[in-house]
Amino acid sequence: MSYLTLLAEKKQGYTIITLNRPDKLNALNGQLLADLHHAMTQAQQDASVHAVILTGSGVKAFAAGADIAELQPLDATGGLPFSERGQAVANLIEHLGKPVIAAVNGFALGGGCELALACHVRFASENAQLGLPEVTLGTLPGYGGTQRMTRLVGRAKATELILSGDRITAQEALRIGLVNEVVPQADLLARAEKFVQTVLLRSQSAVRAALSAILAADELGHVEGMHYEAERFAELCDTPDFKEGTSAFLEKRAAKFQHLAA
Ligand code: COA
């Protein structure tokens, strides 16, 4: 499947999705959001895809935010579906059921930062700059940024970032826990792929259950979250991967999980 605004490249066990409007710094227009929703859904439904890497084309931008030319004419009636459409794509990423890794290769601003926030792990290039500059435009982060940034870096830092609208460097993003690691631009994709390769060696039923339990930490209260974790643990005990993984350890051999045997 080819798209107008992004590239989707299927590799062995994972897909790389590249936002591709380089002349507009990969700004998220309606077409791009529709393409991204479609490409993510394809990856979700494809049983041979176990992870997704999301990045931007070129070396300048991951995505410089919602397309301001589409934003500018909005009134309150149009604003609600505009925000909900971006939130829906971010929610799809967060709940894809498979790891989604952001390779933040440059500016990740506004909606671009919010897409990165919806991913499960974020690697950033040394030149990356991140931020939520919406207040400089007279609006606020509307693709989940007020919620996810607050949960990820804490209320004080999130408030500082959102109210100032300031951009921060990749190193500062690392310091506050907004990204997992900072690497040279030339090594960024390889770093994300190396992480994916590691996850691909693990039990995919376990990876998916763990991802879902981690998300529950944000979405459920502590007691309910602990119960949710115990239920996922119990379910995994019935899986062939659990029998294989534990037997392989006891037999001092490498585990061959189901997706690797296929
Ligand atoms: N929406 C629409 N177009 C955008 C855009 C956005 N969010 N961000 C960048 N562009 C376009 C520019 O208008 C320009 O297009 P043009 O060449 O047709 O004039 C092109 O991308 C290159 O951007 P430019 O501003 O010239 O690059 P720069 O290196 O001088 O500055 C940024 C880079 C990221 C600092 C600057 O583009 C910027 O501030 N963008 C908006 C960021 C933002 O506020 N995002 C939140 C949106 S809710």
PDB file of C-alpha atoms and ligand atoms in Angstrom:
ATOM      1  CA  MET A   1       0.000   0.000   0.000  1.00  0.00           C
ATOM      2  CA  SER A   2       1.392   3.418  -0.896  1.00  0.00           C
ATOM      3  CA  TYR A   3       0.426   6.667   0.817  1.00  0.00           C
ATOM      4  CA  LEU A   4       0.507  10.333  -0.168  1.00  0.00           C
ATOM      5  CA  THR A   5       2.112  11.577   3.036  1.00  0.00           C
ATOM      6  CA  LEU A   6       4.050   8.688   4.525  1.00  0.00           C
ATOM      7  CA  LEU A   7       6.150   5.646   3.716  1.00  0.00           C
ATOM      8  CA  ALA A   8       5.386   2.257   5.241  1.00  0.00           C
ATOM      9  CA  GLU A   9       8.198  -0.256   4.876  1.00  0.00           C
ATOM     10  CA  LYS A  10       7.665  -3.802   6.058  1.00  0.00           C
ATOM     11  CA  LYS A  11      10.755  -5.520   7.433  1.00  0.00           C
ATOM     12  CA  GLN A  12      11.221  -8.955   9.012  1.00  0.00           C
ATOM     13  CA  GLY A  13       8.815  -8.810  11.976  1.00  0.00           C
ATOM     14  CA  TYR A  14       8.209  -5.042  12.091  1.00  0.00           C
ATOM     15  CA  THR A  15       7.143  -2.025  10.058  1.00  0.00           C
ATOM     16  CA  ILE A  16       8.856   1.358   9.736  1.00  0.00           C
ATOM     17  CA  ILE A  17       6.413   4.224   9.176  1.00  0.00           C
ATOM     18  CA  THR A  18       8.050   7.464   7.987  1.00  0.00           C
ATOM     19  CA  LEU A  19       6.066  10.709   8.052  1.00  0.00           C
ATOM     20  CA  ASN A  20       6.837  12.226   4.685  1.00  0.00           C
ATOM     21  CA  ARG A  21       5.996  15.875   4.047  1.00  0.00           C
ATOM     22  CA  PRO A  22       9.580  17.150   4.291  1.00  0.00           C
ATOM     23  CA  ASP A  23       8.851  20.520   2.645  1.00  0.00           C
ATOM     24  CA  LYS A  24       6.414  21.220   5.518  1.00  0.00           C
ATOM     25  CA  LEU A  25       8.599  19.614   8.194  1.00  0.00           C
ATOM     26  CA  ASN A  26       6.157  16.648   8.211  1.00  0.00           C
ATOM     27  CA  ALA A  27       3.368  18.829   9.640  1.00  0.00           C
ATOM     28  CA  LEU A  28       0.279  16.767  10.375  1.00  0.00           C
ATOM     29  CA  ASN A  29      -2.441  17.682   7.904  1.00  0.00           C
ATOM     30  CA  GLY A  30      -5.721  15.763   7.566  1.00  0.00           C
ATOM     31  CA  GLN A  31      -4.323  13.558   4.811  1.00  0.00           C
ATOM     32  CA  LEU A  32      -1.314  12.584   6.908  1.00  0.00           C
ATOM     33  CA  LEU A  33      -3.467  11.748   9.931  1.00  0.00           C
ATOM     34  CA  ALA A  34      -5.742   9.597   7.728  1.00  0.00           C
ATOM     35  CA  ASP A  35      -2.727   7.864   6.166  1.00  0.00           C
ATOM     36  CA  LEU A  36      -1.148   7.301   9.574  1.00  0.00           C
ATOM     37  CA  HIS A  37      -4.369   5.880  10.970  1.00  0.00           C
ATOM     38  CA  HIS A  38      -4.569   3.486   8.035  1.00  0.00           C
ATOM     39  CA  ALA A  39      -0.913   2.416   8.183  1.00  0.00           C
ATOM     40  CA  MET A  40      -1.086   1.832  11.947  1.00  0.00           C
ATOM     41  CA  THR A  41      -4.284  -0.205  11.557  1.00  0.00           C
ATOM     42  CA  GLN A  42      -2.597  -2.333   8.877  1.00  0.00           C
ATOM     43  CA  ALA A  43       0.345  -2.964  11.214  1.00  0.00           C
ATOM     44  CA  GLN A  44      -2.066  -3.817  14.024  1.00  0.00           C
ATOM     45  CA  GLN A  45      -3.931  -6.356  11.908  1.00  0.00           C
ATOM     46  CA  ASP A  46      -0.884  -7.991  10.309  1.00  0.00           C
ATOM     47  CA  ALA A  47       0.033 -11.014  12.447  1.00  0.00           C
ATOM     48  CA  SER A  48       3.583 -11.024  11.052  1.00  0.00           C
ATOM     49  CA  VAL A  49       4.198  -7.471  12.346  1.00  0.00           C
ATOM     50  CA  HIS A  50       5.266  -7.436  16.006  1.00  0.00           C
ATOM     51  CA  ALA A  51       6.415  -3.815  16.379  1.00  0.00           C
ATOM     52  CA  VAL A  52       6.345  -0.454  14.620  1.00  0.00           C
ATOM     53  CA  ILE A  53       8.977   2.265  14.360  1.00  0.00           C
ATOM     54  CA  LEU A  54       7.608   5.764  13.730  1.00  0.00           C
ATOM     55  CA  THR A  55       9.969   8.410  12.358  1.00  0.00           C
ATOM     56  CA  GLY A  56      10.076  11.440  10.058  1.00  0.00           C
ATOM     57  CA  SER A  57      11.695  11.880   6.667  1.00  0.00           C
ATOM     58  CA  GLY A  58      14.883  13.915   6.404  1.00  0.00           C
ATOM     59  CA  VAL A  59      17.143  15.062   9.223  1.00  0.00           C
ATOM     60  CA  LYS A  60      15.267  18.170  10.295  1.00  0.00           C
ATOM     61  CA  ALA A  61      11.866  17.103  11.595  1.00  0.00           C
ATOM     62  CA  PHE A  62       9.965  14.218  13.114  1.00  0.00           C
ATOM     63  CA  ALA A  63       6.853  16.395  12.802  1.00  0.00           C
ATOM     64  CA  ALA A  64       6.530  20.151  13.396  1.00  0.00           C
ATOM     65  CA  GLY A  65       2.974  19.850  14.699  1.00  0.00           C
ATOM     66  CA  ALA A  66      -0.549  20.057  13.378  1.00  0.00           C
ATOM     67  CA  ASP A  67      -0.695  21.812  10.027  1.00  0.00           C
ATOM     68  CA  ILE A  68      -1.232  25.441  11.067  1.00  0.00           C
ATOM     69  CA  ALA A  69      -2.816  26.288   7.701  1.00  0.00           C
ATOM     70  CA  GLU A  70      -5.602  23.797   8.531  1.00  0.00           C
ATOM     71  CA  LEU A  71      -5.756  24.959  12.143  1.00  0.00           C
ATOM     72  CA  GLN A  72      -6.148  28.654  11.432  1.00  0.00           C
ATOM     73  CA  PRO A  73      -9.759  28.699  10.041  1.00  0.00           C
ATOM     74  CA  LEU A  74     -11.221  26.623  12.889  1.00  0.00           C
ATOM     75  CA  ASP A  75     -14.058  27.768  15.138  1.00  0.00           C
ATOM     76  CA  ALA A  76     -15.409  25.946  18.198  1.00  0.00           C
ATOM     77  CA  THR A  77     -17.640  23.722  16.070  1.00  0.00           C
ATOM     78  CA  GLY A  78     -14.725  22.552  13.956  1.00  0.00           C
ATOM     79  CA  GLY A  79     -12.280  22.506  16.862  1.00  0.00           C
ATOM     80  CA  LEU A  80     -13.807  19.529  18.640  1.00  0.00           C
ATOM     81  CA  PRO A  81     -13.616  17.025  15.750  1.00  0.00           C
ATOM     82  CA  PHE A  82     -10.164  18.434  14.838  1.00  0.00           C
ATOM     83  CA  SER A  83      -8.862  17.632  18.303  1.00  0.00           C
ATOM     84  CA  GLU A  84     -10.676  14.290  18.463  1.00  0.00           C
ATOM     85  CA  ARG A  85      -9.269  13.210  15.076  1.00  0.00           C
ATOM     86  CA  GLY A  86      -5.686  13.764  16.280  1.00  0.00           C
ATOM     87  CA  GLN A  87      -6.461  12.147  19.630  1.00  0.00           C
ATOM     88  CA  ALA A  88      -7.869   9.102  17.818  1.00  0.00           C
ATOM     89  CA  VAL A  89      -4.598   8.541  15.959  1.00  0.00           C
ATOM     90  CA  ALA A  90      -2.566   8.976  19.167  1.00  0.00           C
ATOM     91  CA  ASN A  91      -4.915   6.615  21.014  1.00  0.00           C
ATOM     92  CA  LEU A  92      -4.602   4.038  18.238  1.00  0.00           C
ATOM     93  CA  ILE A  93      -0.799   4.167  18.545  1.00  0.00           C
ATOM     94  CA  GLU A  94      -0.872   3.858  22.326  1.00  0.00           C
ATOM     95  CA  HIS A  95      -3.336   0.961  22.181  1.00  0.00           C
ATOM     96  CA  LEU A  96      -1.946  -0.769  19.089  1.00  0.00           C
ATOM     97  CA  GLY A  97      -1.270  -3.862  21.193  1.00  0.00           C
ATOM     98  CA  LYS A  98       2.304  -4.004  19.829  1.00  0.00           C
ATOM     99  CA  PRO A  99       5.298  -1.851  20.767  1.00  0.00           C
ATOM    100  CA  VAL A 100       5.499   1.423  18.847  1.00  0.00           C
ATOM    101  CA  ILE A 101       8.920   3.078  18.992  1.00  0.00           C
ATOM    102  CA  ALA A 102       9.394   6.753  18.118  1.00  0.00           C
ATOM    103  CA  ALA A 103      12.685   7.573  16.382  1.00  0.00           C
ATOM    104  CA  VAL A 104      12.571  11.353  16.897  1.00  0.00           C
ATOM    105  CA  ASN A 105      14.899  12.612  14.171  1.00  0.00           C
ATOM    106  CA  GLY A 106      14.445  16.377  14.569  1.00  0.00           C
ATOM    107  CA  PHE A 107      11.692  18.814  15.603  1.00  0.00           C
ATOM    108  CA  ALA A 108       8.884  17.073  17.490  1.00  0.00           C
ATOM    109  CA  LEU A 109       6.581  19.979  18.226  1.00  0.00           C
ATOM    110  CA  GLY A 110       2.911  20.232  19.104  1.00  0.00           C
ATOM    111  CA  GLY A 111       1.085  17.314  17.496  1.00  0.00           C
ATOM    112  CA  GLY A 112       4.451  15.806  16.515  1.00  0.00           C
ATOM    113  CA  CYS A 113       5.485  15.725  20.164  1.00  0.00           C
ATOM    114  CA  GLU A 114       2.047  14.346  21.040  1.00  0.00           C
ATOM    115  CA  LEU A 115       2.466  11.470  18.566  1.00  0.00           C
ATOM    116  CA  ALA A 116       5.858  10.711  20.109  1.00  0.00           C
ATOM    117  CA  LEU A 117       4.247  10.800  23.564  1.00  0.00           C
ATOM    118  CA  ALA A 118       1.725   8.160  22.448  1.00  0.00           C
ATOM    119  CA  CYS A 119       4.559   5.816  21.418  1.00  0.00           C
ATOM    120  CA  HIS A 120       5.835   3.363  24.029  1.00  0.00           C
ATOM    121  CA  VAL A 121       9.567   4.152  23.760  1.00  0.00           C
ATOM    122  CA  ARG A 122      11.269   7.263  22.374  1.00  0.00           C
ATOM    123  CA  PHE A 123      14.787   7.476  20.959  1.00  0.00           C
ATOM    124  CA  ALA A 124      15.932  10.941  19.869  1.00  0.00           C
ATOM    125  CA  SER A 125      18.712  12.231  17.649  1.00  0.00           C
ATOM    126  CA  GLU A 126      21.156  14.767  19.117  1.00  0.00           C
ATOM    127  CA  ASN A 127      19.646  17.558  16.983  1.00  0.00           C
ATOM    128  CA  ALA A 128      16.052  16.847  18.058  1.00  0.00           C
ATOM    129  CA  GLN A 129      14.047  19.588  19.737  1.00  0.00           C
ATOM    130  CA  LEU A 130      10.800  18.816  21.506  1.00  0.00           C
ATOM    131  CA  GLY A 131       8.025  21.006  22.784  1.00  0.00           C
ATOM    132  CA  LEU A 132       4.372  21.897  22.983  1.00  0.00           C
ATOM    133  CA  PRO A 133       4.256  25.451  21.525  1.00  0.00           C
ATOM    134  CA  GLU A 134       0.465  25.629  21.169  1.00  0.00           C
ATOM    135  CA  VAL A 135       0.034  28.557  23.590  1.00  0.00           C
ATOM    136  CA  THR A 136       2.182  30.625  21.215  1.00  0.00           C
ATOM    137  CA  LEU A 137      -0.635  30.112  18.685  1.00  0.00           C
ATOM    138  CA  GLY A 138      -3.459  30.853  21.104  1.00  0.00           C
ATOM    139  CA  THR A 139      -4.452  27.233  21.599  1.00  0.00           C
ATOM    140  CA  LEU A 140      -3.442  24.265  23.748  1.00  0.00           C
ATOM    141  CA  PRO A 141      -2.080  20.781  23.013  1.00  0.00           C
ATOM    142  CA  GLY A 142      -5.154  19.007  21.672  1.00  0.00           C
ATOM    143  CA  TYR A 143      -3.835  15.597  20.619  1.00  0.00           C
ATOM    144  CA  GLY A 144      -3.444  14.258  24.157  1.00  0.00           C
ATOM    145  CA  GLY A 145      -0.427  16.366  25.159  1.00  0.00           C
ATOM    146  CA  THR A 146      -1.845  17.841  28.358  1.00  0.00           C
ATOM    147  CA  GLN A 147      -2.619  14.344  29.613  1.00  0.00           C
ATOM    148  CA  ARG A 148       0.330  12.263  28.385  1.00  0.00           C
ATOM    149  CA  MET A 149       3.057  14.864  29.043  1.00  0.00           C
ATOM    150  CA  THR A 150       1.769  15.303  32.595  1.00  0.00           C
ATOM    151  CA  ARG A 151       1.809  11.565  33.246  1.00  0.00           C
ATOM    152  CA  LEU A 152       5.227  11.071  31.650  1.00  0.00           C
ATOM    153  CA  VAL A 153       7.318  13.905  33.124  1.00  0.00           C
ATOM    154  CA  GLY A 154       5.175  14.979  36.092  1.00  0.00           C
ATOM    155  CA  ARG A 155       2.861  17.928  36.578  1.00  0.00           C
ATOM    156  CA  ALA A 156       5.493  20.564  37.383  1.00  0.00           C
ATOM    157  CA  LYS A 157       7.644  19.992  34.270  1.00  0.00           C
ATOM    158  CA  ALA A 158       4.615  19.454  32.027  1.00  0.00           C
ATOM    159  CA  THR A 159       3.124  22.747  33.239  1.00  0.00           C
ATOM    160  CA  GLU A 160       6.399  24.566  32.620  1.00  0.00           C
ATOM    161  CA  LEU A 161       6.650  23.168  29.078  1.00  0.00           C
ATOM    162  CA  ILE A 162       3.014  23.742  28.155  1.00  0.00           C
ATOM    163  CA  LEU A 163       2.654  27.250  29.645  1.00  0.00           C
ATOM    164  CA  SER A 164       5.967  28.521  28.250  1.00  0.00           C
ATOM    165  CA  GLY A 165       5.608  26.838  24.856  1.00  0.00           C
ATOM    166  CA  ASP A 166       9.414  26.619  24.870  1.00  0.00           C
ATOM    167  CA  ARG A 167      11.317  24.015  22.893  1.00  0.00           C
ATOM    168  CA  ILE A 168      13.826  21.833  24.746  1.00  0.00           C
ATOM    169  CA  THR A 169      16.886  20.013  23.458  1.00  0.00           C
ATOM    170  CA  ALA A 170      17.129  16.239  23.175  1.00  0.00           C
ATOM    171  CA  GLN A 171      19.514  16.225  26.164  1.00  0.00           C
ATOM    172  CA  GLU A 172      17.034  18.146  28.309  1.00  0.00           C
ATOM    173  CA  ALA A 173      14.265  15.792  27.125  1.00  0.00           C
ATOM    174  CA  LEU A 174      16.441  12.892  28.269  1.00  0.00           C
ATOM    175  CA  ARG A 175      17.068  14.536  31.634  1.00  0.00           C
ATOM    176  CA  ILE A 176      13.347  14.936  32.375  1.00  0.00           C
ATOM    177  CA  GLY A 177      12.418  11.464  31.111  1.00  0.00           C
ATOM    178  CA  LEU A 178      10.651  12.603  27.960  1.00  0.00           C
ATOM    179  CA  VAL A 179      12.907  10.436  25.777  1.00  0.00           C
ATOM    180  CA  ASN A 180      14.631   7.157  26.608  1.00  0.00           C
ATOM    181  CA  GLU A 181      17.974   7.781  24.915  1.00  0.00           C
ATOM    182  CA  VAL A 182      19.781  10.313  22.715  1.00  0.00           C
ATOM    183  CA  VAL A 183      21.979   9.089  19.859  1.00  0.00           C
ATOM    184  CA  PRO A 184      23.741  10.672  16.871  1.00  0.00           C
ATOM    185  CA  GLN A 185      21.378  11.312  13.959  1.00  0.00           C
ATOM    186  CA  ALA A 186      23.205   8.759  11.784  1.00  0.00           C
ATOM    187  CA  ASP A 187      22.633   6.008  14.375  1.00  0.00           C
ATOM    188  CA  LEU A 188      19.009   6.785  15.233  1.00  0.00           C
ATOM    189  CA  LEU A 189      17.150   4.275  13.082  1.00  0.00           C
ATOM    190  CA  ALA A 190      19.676   1.536  13.823  1.00  0.00           C
ATOM    191  CA  ARG A 191      19.194   2.166  17.568  1.00  0.00           C
ATOM    192  CA  ALA A 192      15.425   1.846  17.248  1.00  0.00           C
ATOM    193  CA  GLU A 193      15.803  -1.295  15.126  1.00  0.00           C
ATOM    194  CA  LYS A 194      18.221  -2.816  17.641  1.00  0.00           C
ATOM    195  CA  PHE A 195      15.650  -2.351  20.393  1.00  0.00           C
ATOM    196  CA  VAL A 196      12.960  -3.910  18.195  1.00  0.00           C
ATOM    197  CA  GLN A 197      15.254  -6.857  17.372  1.00  0.00           C
ATOM    198  CA  THR A 198      15.693  -7.487  21.087  1.00  0.00           C
ATOM    199  CA  VAL A 199      11.942  -7.411  21.707  1.00  0.00           C
ATOM    200  CA  LEU A 200      11.411  -9.748  18.734  1.00  0.00           C
ATOM    201  CA  LEU A 201      13.463 -12.416  20.531  1.00  0.00           C
ATOM    202  CA  ARG A 202      11.036 -12.399  23.460  1.00  0.00           C
ATOM    203  CA  SER A 203       7.663 -14.088  23.815  1.00  0.00           C
ATOM    204  CA  GLN A 204       5.220 -11.901  21.896  1.00  0.00           C
ATOM    205  CA  SER A 205       2.263 -12.985  24.023  1.00  0.00           C
ATOM    206  CA  ALA A 206       4.257 -11.847  27.069  1.00  0.00           C
ATOM    207  CA  VAL A 207       5.321  -8.576  25.406  1.00  0.00           C
ATOM    208  CA  ARG A 208       1.737  -7.715  24.529  1.00  0.00           C
ATOM    209  CA  ALA A 209       0.386  -8.599  27.962  1.00  0.00           C
ATOM    210  CA  ALA A 210       3.145  -6.554  29.618  1.00  0.00           C
ATOM    211  CA  LEU A 211       2.418  -3.561  27.375  1.00  0.00           C
ATOM    212  CA  SER A 212      -1.243  -3.731  28.240  1.00  0.00           C
ATOM    213  CA  ALA A 213      -0.488  -3.962  31.987  1.00  0.00           C
ATOM    214  CA  ILE A 214       1.900  -0.982  31.757  1.00  0.00           C
ATOM    215  CA  LEU A 215      -0.862   1.089  30.129  1.00  0.00           C
ATOM    216  CA  ALA A 216      -3.212   0.005  32.908  1.00  0.00           C
ATOM    217  CA  ALA A 217      -0.918   1.831  35.349  1.00  0.00           C
ATOM    218  CA  ASP A 218      -2.136   5.086  33.784  1.00  0.00           C
ATOM    219  CA  GLU A 219      -5.705   4.076  33.182  1.00  0.00           C
ATOM    220  CA  LEU A 220      -6.703   2.135  36.314  1.00  0.00           C
ATOM    221  CA  GLY A 221      -6.332   2.844  40.008  1.00  0.00           C
ATOM    222  CA  HIS A 222      -3.579   1.023  41.954  1.00  0.00           C
ATOM    223  CA  VAL A 223      -5.738  -1.792  43.357  1.00  0.00           C
ATOM    224  CA  GLU A 224      -7.497  -2.396  40.044  1.00  0.00           C
ATOM    225  CA  GLY A 225      -4.149  -2.196  38.227  1.00  0.00           C
ATOM    226  CA  MET A 226      -2.616  -4.857  40.474  1.00  0.00           C
ATOM    227  CA  HIS A 227      -5.612  -7.089  39.821  1.00  0.00           C
ATOM    228  CA  TYR A 228      -5.294  -6.476  36.068  1.00  0.00           C
ATOM    229  CA  GLU A 229      -1.600  -7.439  36.232  1.00  0.00           C
ATOM    230  CA  ALA A 230      -2.365 -10.670  38.143  1.00  0.00           C
ATOM    231  CA  GLU A 231      -5.022 -11.614  35.575  1.00  0.00           C
ATOM    232  CA  ARG A 232      -2.570 -11.113  32.682  1.00  0.00           C
ATOM    233  CA  PHE A 233       0.039 -13.138  34.610  1.00  0.00           C
ATOM    234  CA  ALA A 234      -2.464 -15.983  35.052  1.00  0.00           C
ATOM    235  CA  GLU A 235      -3.442 -15.933  31.370  1.00  0.00           C
ATOM    236  CA  LEU A 236       0.194 -16.166  30.304  1.00  0.00           C
ATOM    237  CA  CYS A 237       0.660 -19.265  32.479  1.00  0.00           C
ATOM    238  CA  ASP A 238      -1.619 -21.097  30.031  1.00  0.00           C
ATOM    239  CA  THR A 239       0.345 -20.110  26.907  1.00  0.00           C
ATOM    240  CA  PRO A 240       2.758 -22.346  24.949  1.00  0.00           C
ATOM    241  CA  ASP A 241       5.336 -19.523  25.180  1.00  0.00           C
ATOM    242  CA  PHE A 242       5.297 -19.723  28.981  1.00  0.00           C
ATOM    243  CA  LYS A 243       5.853 -23.477  28.939  1.00  0.00           C
ATOM    244  CA  GLU A 244       8.605 -23.062  26.343  1.00  0.00           C
ATOM    245  CA  GLY A 245      10.333 -20.147  28.086  1.00  0.00           C
ATOM    246  CA  THR A 246      10.408 -21.751  31.520  1.00  0.00           C
ATOM    247  CA  SER A 247      11.340 -25.217  30.145  1.00  0.00           C
ATOM    248  CA  ALA A 248      14.115 -23.736  28.022  1.00  0.00           C
ATOM    249  CA  PHE A 249      15.618 -22.077  31.093  1.00  0.00           C
ATOM    250  CA  LEU A 250      15.528 -25.310  33.110  1.00  0.00           C
ATOM    251  CA  GLU A 251      16.934 -27.299  30.182  1.00  0.00           C
ATOM    252  CA  LYS A 252      19.703 -24.687  29.691  1.00  0.00           C
ATOM    253  CA  ARG A 253      18.814 -23.940  26.077  1.00  0.00           C
ATOM    254  CA  ALA A 254      17.547 -20.921  24.138  1.00  0.00           C
ATOM    255  CA  ALA A 255      13.762 -20.516  24.062  1.00  0.00           C
ATOM    256  CA  LYS A 256      12.040 -20.853  20.711  1.00  0.00           C
ATOM    257  CA  PHE A 257       8.859 -18.884  21.108  1.00  0.00           C
ATOM    258  CA  GLN A 258       5.841 -19.457  18.870  1.00  0.00           C
ATOM    259  CA  HIS A 259       6.383 -16.521  16.490  1.00  0.00           C
ATOM    260  CA  LEU A 260       9.993 -17.674  15.918  1.00  0.00           C
ATOM    261  CA  ALA A 261       8.916 -21.236  15.129  1.00  0.00           C
ATOM    262  CA  ALA A 262       6.360 -20.051  12.544  1.00  0.00           C
TER     263      ALA A 262
HETATM  264  N1  COA B   1       2.149  23.679   9.977  1.00  0.00           N
HETATM  265  C1  COA B   1       2.235  24.037   8.698  1.00  0.00           C
HETATM  266  N2  COA B   1       3.388  24.304   8.078  1.00  0.00           N
HETATM  267  C2  COA B   1       4.510  24.222   8.809  1.00  0.00           C
HETATM  268  C3  COA B   1       4.501  23.852  10.157  1.00  0.00           C
HETATM  269  C4  COA B   1       3.261  23.562  10.747  1.00  0.00           C
HETATM  270  N3  COA B   1       3.142  23.180  12.024  1.00  0.00           N
HETATM  271  N4  COA B   1       5.774  23.868  10.611  1.00  0.00           N
HETATM  272  C5  COA B   1       6.556  24.225   9.578  1.00  0.00           C
HETATM  273  N5  COA B   1       5.793  24.446   8.483  1.00  0.00           N
HETATM  274  C6  COA B   1       6.237  24.832   7.143  1.00  0.00           C
HETATM  275  C7  COA B   1       6.630  26.305   7.074  1.00  0.00           C
HETATM  276  O1  COA B   1       5.485  27.118   6.917  1.00  0.00           O
HETATM  277  C8  COA B   1       7.522  26.298   5.877  1.00  0.00           C
HETATM  278  O2  COA B   1       6.734  26.210   4.716  1.00  0.00           O
HETATM  279  P1  COA B   1       7.075  27.188   3.441  1.00  0.00           P
HETATM  280  O3  COA B   1       8.469  26.811   3.051  1.00  0.00           O
HETATM  281  O4  COA B   1       6.040  26.793   2.436  1.00  0.00           O
HETATM  282  O5  COA B   1       6.972  28.586   3.967  1.00  0.00           O
HETATM  283  C9  COA B   1       8.238  24.958   5.993  1.00  0.00           C
HETATM  284  O6  COA B   1       7.423  24.134   6.818  1.00  0.00           O
HETATM  285  C10 COA B   1       9.598  25.070   6.655  1.00  0.00           C
HETATM  286  O7  COA B   1       9.428  25.687   7.913  1.00  0.00           O
HETATM  287  P2  COA B   1      10.276  26.975   8.388  1.00  0.00           P
HETATM  288  O8  COA B   1       9.487  27.663   9.447  1.00  0.00           O
HETATM  289  O9  COA B   1      10.686  27.782   7.214  1.00  0.00           O
HETATM  290  O10 COA B   1      11.566  26.242   9.003  1.00  0.00           O
HETATM  291  P3  COA B   1      12.535  26.832  10.128  1.00  0.00           P
HETATM  292  O11 COA B   1      13.712  25.920  10.147  1.00  0.00           O
HETATM  293  O12 COA B   1      12.774  28.271   9.926  1.00  0.00           O
HETATM  294  O13 COA B   1      11.711  26.685  11.500  1.00  0.00           O
HETATM  295  C11 COA B   1      10.313  25.533  13.099  1.00  0.00           C
HETATM  296  C12 COA B   1      11.386  25.409  11.999  1.00  0.00           C
HETATM  297  C13 COA B   1       9.892  24.123  13.490  1.00  0.00           C
HETATM  298  C14 COA B   1      10.921  26.233  14.318  1.00  0.00           C
HETATM  299  C15 COA B   1       9.122  26.351  12.569  1.00  0.00           C
HETATM  300  O14 COA B   1       8.725  25.804  11.313  1.00  0.00           O
HETATM  301  C16 COA B   1       7.934  26.328  13.482  1.00  0.00           C
HETATM  302  O15 COA B   1       7.916  27.003  14.505  1.00  0.00           O
HETATM  303  N6  COA B   1       6.873  25.571  13.101  1.00  0.00           N
HETATM  304  C17 COA B   1       5.615  25.553  13.817  1.00  0.00           C
HETATM  305  C18 COA B   1       5.765  24.757  15.094  1.00  0.00           C
HETATM  306  C19 COA B   1       4.445  24.777  15.868  1.00  0.00           C
HETATM  307  O16 COA B   1       4.019  25.797  16.362  1.00  0.00           O
HETATM  308  N7  COA B   1       3.815  23.607  15.993  1.00  0.00           N
HETATM  309  C20 COA B   1       2.599  23.437  16.699  1.00  0.00           C
HETATM  310  C21 COA B   1       1.440  23.458  15.778  1.00  0.00           C
HETATM  311  S1  COA B   1      -0.072  23.221  16.686  1.00  0.00           S
END
